[in-house]
mmCIF file of C-alpha atoms in Angstrom:
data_model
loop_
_atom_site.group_PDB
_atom_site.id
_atom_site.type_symbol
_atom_site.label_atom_id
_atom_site.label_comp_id
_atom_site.label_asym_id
_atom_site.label_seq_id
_atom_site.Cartn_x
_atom_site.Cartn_y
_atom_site.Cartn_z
ATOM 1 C CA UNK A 1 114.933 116.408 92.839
ATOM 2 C CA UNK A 2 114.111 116.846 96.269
ATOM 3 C CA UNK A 3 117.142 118.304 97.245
ATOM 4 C CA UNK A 4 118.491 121.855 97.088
ATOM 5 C CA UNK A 5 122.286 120.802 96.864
ATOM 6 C CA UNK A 6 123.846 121.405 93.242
ATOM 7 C CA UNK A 7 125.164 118.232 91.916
ATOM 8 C CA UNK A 8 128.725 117.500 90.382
ATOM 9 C CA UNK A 9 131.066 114.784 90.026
ATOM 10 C CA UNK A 10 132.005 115.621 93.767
ATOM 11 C CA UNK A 11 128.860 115.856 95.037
ATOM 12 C CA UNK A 12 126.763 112.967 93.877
ATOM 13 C CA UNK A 13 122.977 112.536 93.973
ATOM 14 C CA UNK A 14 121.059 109.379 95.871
ATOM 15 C CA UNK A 15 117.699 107.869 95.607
ATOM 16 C CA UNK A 16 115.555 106.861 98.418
ATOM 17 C CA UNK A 17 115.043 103.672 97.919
ATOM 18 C CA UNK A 18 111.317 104.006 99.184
ATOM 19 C CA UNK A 19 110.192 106.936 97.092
ATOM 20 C CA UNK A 20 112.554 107.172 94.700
ATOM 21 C CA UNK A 21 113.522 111.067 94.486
ATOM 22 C CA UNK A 22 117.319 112.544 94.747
ATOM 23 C CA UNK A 23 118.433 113.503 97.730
ATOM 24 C CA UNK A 24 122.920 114.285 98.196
ATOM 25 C CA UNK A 25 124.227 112.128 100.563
ATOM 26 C CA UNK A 26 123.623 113.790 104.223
ATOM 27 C CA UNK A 27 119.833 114.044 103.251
ATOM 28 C CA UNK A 28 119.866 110.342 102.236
ATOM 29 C CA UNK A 29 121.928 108.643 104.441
ATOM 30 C CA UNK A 30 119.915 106.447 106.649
ATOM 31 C CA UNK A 31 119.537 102.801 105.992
ATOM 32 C CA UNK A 32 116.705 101.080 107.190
ATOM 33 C CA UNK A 33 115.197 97.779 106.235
ATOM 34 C CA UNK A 34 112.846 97.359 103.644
ATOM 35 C CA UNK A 35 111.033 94.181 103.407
ATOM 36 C CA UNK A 36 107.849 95.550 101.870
ATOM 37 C CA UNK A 37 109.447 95.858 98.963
ATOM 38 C CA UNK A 38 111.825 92.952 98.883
ATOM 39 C CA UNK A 39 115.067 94.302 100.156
ATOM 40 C CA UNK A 40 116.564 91.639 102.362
ATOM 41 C CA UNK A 41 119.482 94.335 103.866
ATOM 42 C CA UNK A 42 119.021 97.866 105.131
ATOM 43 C CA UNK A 43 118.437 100.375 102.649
ATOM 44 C CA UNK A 44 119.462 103.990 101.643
ATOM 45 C CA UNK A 45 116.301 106.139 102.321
ATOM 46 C CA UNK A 46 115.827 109.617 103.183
ATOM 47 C CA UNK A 47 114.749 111.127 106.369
ATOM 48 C CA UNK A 48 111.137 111.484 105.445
ATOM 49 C CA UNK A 49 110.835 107.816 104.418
ATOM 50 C CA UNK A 50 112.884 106.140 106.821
ATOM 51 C CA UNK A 51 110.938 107.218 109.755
ATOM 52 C CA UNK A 52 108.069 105.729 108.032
ATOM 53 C CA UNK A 53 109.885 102.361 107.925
ATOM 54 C CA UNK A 54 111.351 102.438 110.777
ATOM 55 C CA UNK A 55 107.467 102.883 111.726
ATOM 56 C CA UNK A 56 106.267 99.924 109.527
ATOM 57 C CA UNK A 57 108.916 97.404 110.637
ATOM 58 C CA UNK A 58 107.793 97.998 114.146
ATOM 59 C CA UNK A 59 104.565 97.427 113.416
ATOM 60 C CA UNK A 60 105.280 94.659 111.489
ATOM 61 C CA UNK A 61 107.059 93.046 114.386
ATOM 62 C CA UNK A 62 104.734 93.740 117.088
ATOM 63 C CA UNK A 63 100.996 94.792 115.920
ATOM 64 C CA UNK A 64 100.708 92.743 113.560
ATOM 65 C CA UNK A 65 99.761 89.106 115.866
ATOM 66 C CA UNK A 66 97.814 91.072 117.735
ATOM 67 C CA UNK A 67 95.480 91.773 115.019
ATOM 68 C CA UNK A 68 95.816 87.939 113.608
ATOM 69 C CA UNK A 69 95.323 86.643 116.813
ATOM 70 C CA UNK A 70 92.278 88.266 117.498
ATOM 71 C CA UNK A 71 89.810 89.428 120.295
ATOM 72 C CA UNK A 72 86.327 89.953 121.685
ATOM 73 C CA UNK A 73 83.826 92.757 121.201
ATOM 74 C CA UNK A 74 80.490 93.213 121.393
ATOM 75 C CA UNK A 75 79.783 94.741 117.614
ATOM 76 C CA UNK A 76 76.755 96.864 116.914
ATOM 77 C CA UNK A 77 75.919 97.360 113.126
ATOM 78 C CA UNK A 78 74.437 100.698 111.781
ATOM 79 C CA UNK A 79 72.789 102.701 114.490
ATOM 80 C CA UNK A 80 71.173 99.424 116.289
ATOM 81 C CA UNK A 81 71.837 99.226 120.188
ATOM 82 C CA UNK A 82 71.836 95.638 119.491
ATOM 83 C CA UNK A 83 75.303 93.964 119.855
ATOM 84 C CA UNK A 84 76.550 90.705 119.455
ATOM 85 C CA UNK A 85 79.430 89.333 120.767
ATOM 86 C CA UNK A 86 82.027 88.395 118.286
ATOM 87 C CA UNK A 87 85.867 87.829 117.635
ATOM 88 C CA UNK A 88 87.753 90.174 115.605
ATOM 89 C CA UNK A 89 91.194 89.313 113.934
ATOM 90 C CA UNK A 90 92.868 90.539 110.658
ATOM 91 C CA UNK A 91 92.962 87.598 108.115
ATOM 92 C CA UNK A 92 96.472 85.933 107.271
ATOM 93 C CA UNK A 93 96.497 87.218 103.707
ATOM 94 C CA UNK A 94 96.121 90.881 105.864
ATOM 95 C CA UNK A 95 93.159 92.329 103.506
ATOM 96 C CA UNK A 96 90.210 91.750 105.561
ATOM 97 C CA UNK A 97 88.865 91.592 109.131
ATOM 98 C CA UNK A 98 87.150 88.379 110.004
ATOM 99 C CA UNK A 99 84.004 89.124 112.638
ATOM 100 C CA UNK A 100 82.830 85.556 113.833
ATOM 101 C CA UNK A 101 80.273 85.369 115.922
ATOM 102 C CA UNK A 102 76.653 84.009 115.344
ATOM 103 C CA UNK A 103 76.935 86.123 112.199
ATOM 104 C CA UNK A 104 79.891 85.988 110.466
ATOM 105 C CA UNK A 105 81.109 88.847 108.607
ATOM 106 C CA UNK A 106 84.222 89.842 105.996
ATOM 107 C CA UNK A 107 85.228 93.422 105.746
ATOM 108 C CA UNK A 108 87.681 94.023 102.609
ATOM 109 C CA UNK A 109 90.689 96.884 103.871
ATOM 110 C CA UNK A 110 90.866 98.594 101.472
ATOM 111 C CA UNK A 111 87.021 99.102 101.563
ATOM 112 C CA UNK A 112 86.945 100.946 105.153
ATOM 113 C CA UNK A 113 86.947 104.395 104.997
ATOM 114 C CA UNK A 114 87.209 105.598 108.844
ATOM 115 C CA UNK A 115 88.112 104.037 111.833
ATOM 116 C CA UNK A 116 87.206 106.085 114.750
ATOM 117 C CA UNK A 117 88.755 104.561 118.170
ATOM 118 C CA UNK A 118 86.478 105.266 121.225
ATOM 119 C CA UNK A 119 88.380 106.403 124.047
ATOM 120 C CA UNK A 120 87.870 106.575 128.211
ATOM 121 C CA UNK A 121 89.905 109.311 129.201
ATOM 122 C CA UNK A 122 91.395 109.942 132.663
ATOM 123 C CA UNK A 123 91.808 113.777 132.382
ATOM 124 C CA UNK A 124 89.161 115.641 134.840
ATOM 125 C CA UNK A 125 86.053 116.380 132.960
ATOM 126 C CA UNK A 126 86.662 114.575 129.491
ATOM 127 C CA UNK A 127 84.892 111.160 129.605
ATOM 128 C CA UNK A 128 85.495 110.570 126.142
ATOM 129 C CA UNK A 129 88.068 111.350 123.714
ATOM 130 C CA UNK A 130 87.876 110.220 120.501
ATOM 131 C CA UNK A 131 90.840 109.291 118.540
ATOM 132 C CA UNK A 132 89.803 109.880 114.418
ATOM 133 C CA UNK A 133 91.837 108.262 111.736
ATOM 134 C CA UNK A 134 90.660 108.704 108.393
ATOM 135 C CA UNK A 135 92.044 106.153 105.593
ATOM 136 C CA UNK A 136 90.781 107.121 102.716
ATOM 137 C CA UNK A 137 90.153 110.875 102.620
ATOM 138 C CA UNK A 138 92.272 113.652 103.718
ATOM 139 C CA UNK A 139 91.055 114.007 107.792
ATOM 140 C CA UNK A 140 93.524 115.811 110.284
ATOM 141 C CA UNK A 141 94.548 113.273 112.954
ATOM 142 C CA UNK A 142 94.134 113.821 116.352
ATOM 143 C CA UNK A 143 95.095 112.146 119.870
ATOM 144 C CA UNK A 144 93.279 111.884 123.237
ATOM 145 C CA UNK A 145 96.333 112.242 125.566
ATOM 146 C CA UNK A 146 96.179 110.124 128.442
ATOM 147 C CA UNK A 147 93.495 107.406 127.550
ATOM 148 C CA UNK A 148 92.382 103.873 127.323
ATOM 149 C CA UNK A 149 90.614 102.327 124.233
ATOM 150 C CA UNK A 150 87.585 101.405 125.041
ATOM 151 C CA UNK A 151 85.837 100.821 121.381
ATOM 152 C CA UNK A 152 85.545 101.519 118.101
ATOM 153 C CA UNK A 153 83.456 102.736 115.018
ATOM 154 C CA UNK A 154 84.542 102.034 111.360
ATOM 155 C CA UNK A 155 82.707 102.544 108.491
ATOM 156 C CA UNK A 156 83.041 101.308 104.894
ATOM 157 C CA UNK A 157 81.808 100.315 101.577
ATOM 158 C CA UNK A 158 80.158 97.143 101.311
ATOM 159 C CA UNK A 159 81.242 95.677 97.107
ATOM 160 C CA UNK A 160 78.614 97.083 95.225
ATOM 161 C CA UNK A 161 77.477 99.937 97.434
ATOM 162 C CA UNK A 162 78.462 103.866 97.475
ATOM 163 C CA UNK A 163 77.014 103.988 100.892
ATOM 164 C CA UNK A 164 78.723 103.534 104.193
ATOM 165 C CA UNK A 165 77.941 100.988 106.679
ATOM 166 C CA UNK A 166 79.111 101.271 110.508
ATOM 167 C CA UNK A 167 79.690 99.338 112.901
ATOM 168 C CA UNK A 168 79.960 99.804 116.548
ATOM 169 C CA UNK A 169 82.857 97.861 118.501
ATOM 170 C CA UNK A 170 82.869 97.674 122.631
ATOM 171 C CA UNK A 171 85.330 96.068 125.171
ATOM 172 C CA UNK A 172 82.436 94.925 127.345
ATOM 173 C CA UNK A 173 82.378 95.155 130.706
ATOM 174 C CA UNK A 174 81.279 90.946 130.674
ATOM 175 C CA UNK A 175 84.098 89.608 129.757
ATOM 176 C CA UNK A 176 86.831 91.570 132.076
ATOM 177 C CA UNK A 177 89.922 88.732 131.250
ATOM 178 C CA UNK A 178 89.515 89.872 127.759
ATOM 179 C CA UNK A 179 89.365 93.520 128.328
ATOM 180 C CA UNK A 180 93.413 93.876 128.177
ATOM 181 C CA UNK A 181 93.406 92.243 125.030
ATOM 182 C CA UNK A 182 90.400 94.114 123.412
ATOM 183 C CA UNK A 183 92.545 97.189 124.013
ATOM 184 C CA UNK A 184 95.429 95.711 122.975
ATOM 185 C CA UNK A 185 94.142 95.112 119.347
ATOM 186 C CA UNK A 186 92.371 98.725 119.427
ATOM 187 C CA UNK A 187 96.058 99.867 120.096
ATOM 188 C CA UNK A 188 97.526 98.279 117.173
ATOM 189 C CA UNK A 189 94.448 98.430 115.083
ATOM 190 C CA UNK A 190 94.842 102.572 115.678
ATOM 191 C CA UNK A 191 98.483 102.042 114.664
ATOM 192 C CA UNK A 192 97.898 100.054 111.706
ATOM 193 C CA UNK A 193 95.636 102.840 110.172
ATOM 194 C CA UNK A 194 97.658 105.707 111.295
ATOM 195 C CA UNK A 195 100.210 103.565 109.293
ATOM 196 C CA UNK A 196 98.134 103.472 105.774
ATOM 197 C CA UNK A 197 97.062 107.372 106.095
ATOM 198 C CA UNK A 198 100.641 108.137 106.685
ATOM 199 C CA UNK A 199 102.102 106.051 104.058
ATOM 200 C CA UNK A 200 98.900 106.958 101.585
ATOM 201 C CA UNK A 201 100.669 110.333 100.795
ATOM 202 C CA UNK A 202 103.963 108.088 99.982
#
């Protein structure tokens, strides 16, 4: 049990309905929807958990069609200064990243291991700030302040591989209307991993 209240048949005990542990009823009194895992009304869930799906549903609502609905970059792979220009949109079934271009490549979720976002910052003296957000192992997340996405690097494991292969994503400078959007789906592509390191330790 998760809580340090002493149980009776006054004082009853509560599970969060998102991670399952006892809580008494003031530390497990917030209902929040739960579609993830098929509750159609709000739930009981604890503090802890319903901030996270508070969090999710959010994300769900908003950052999610920015991701399907794709945008530009110009994507280096490895440590080549060659880029090519390509779209970049989650797939509908939400497990991999589409890159279409002249190439046309599928990167499996679960498979990435870092996404670093590449940051412009507008504080004096910092011209880049890099935002880290680690998926897979235990990295400390940090946040440029003030800042604009301007890129980003993600590694993973290509299916059959233990090593990592980057690649190098740019808002470029050519195709200005796109820019907004480019940052857009940085924005919620930073969200959506913050969102799996944060609900990893679930």
């Amino acid at each position: 049990m998760q809580c340090e209240t002493k149980f009776d048949f006054i004082t009853r005990k509560h599970h969060c309905r998102r991670c399952g542990k006892c809580f008494c009823d003031k530390c497990c009194s917030k209902k929040v929807p739960l579609p993830r895992m098929c509750f159609v009304d709000p739930v009981r869930q604890c503090a802890e958990c319903a901030l996270i799906s508070q969090k999710e549903t959010e994300f769900y609502d908003k950052q999610l069609k920015v991701l399907m609905n794709g945008a530009t970059f110009a994507v280096a792979r490895g440590t080549s200064e060659k880029s090519e220009i390509m779209v970049c949109r989650l797939s509908n079934n939400q497990r991999y990243l589409f890159l279409d271009g002249d190439s046309h490549y599928e990167i499996e979720i679960a498979q990435i291991s870092t996404v670093q976002i590449l940051t412009e910052g507008f504080t004096p003296g910092e011209k880049d700030i890099h935002t880290y957000t680690s998926l897979l192992e235990s990295q400390h997340i940090t946040e440029g302040g003030n800042t604009r996405a301007t890129g980003m690097l993600l590694q993973y494991k290509v299916p059959g591989s233990e090593e990592l292969t980057q690649m190098k994503f740019t808002a470029s400078e050519d195709f200005n209307s796109n820019k907004k959007l480019s940052a857009a789906w940085l924005v919620a592509m930073h969200k959506a991993a913050k969102l799996l390191y944060e609900s990893r330790d679930q």
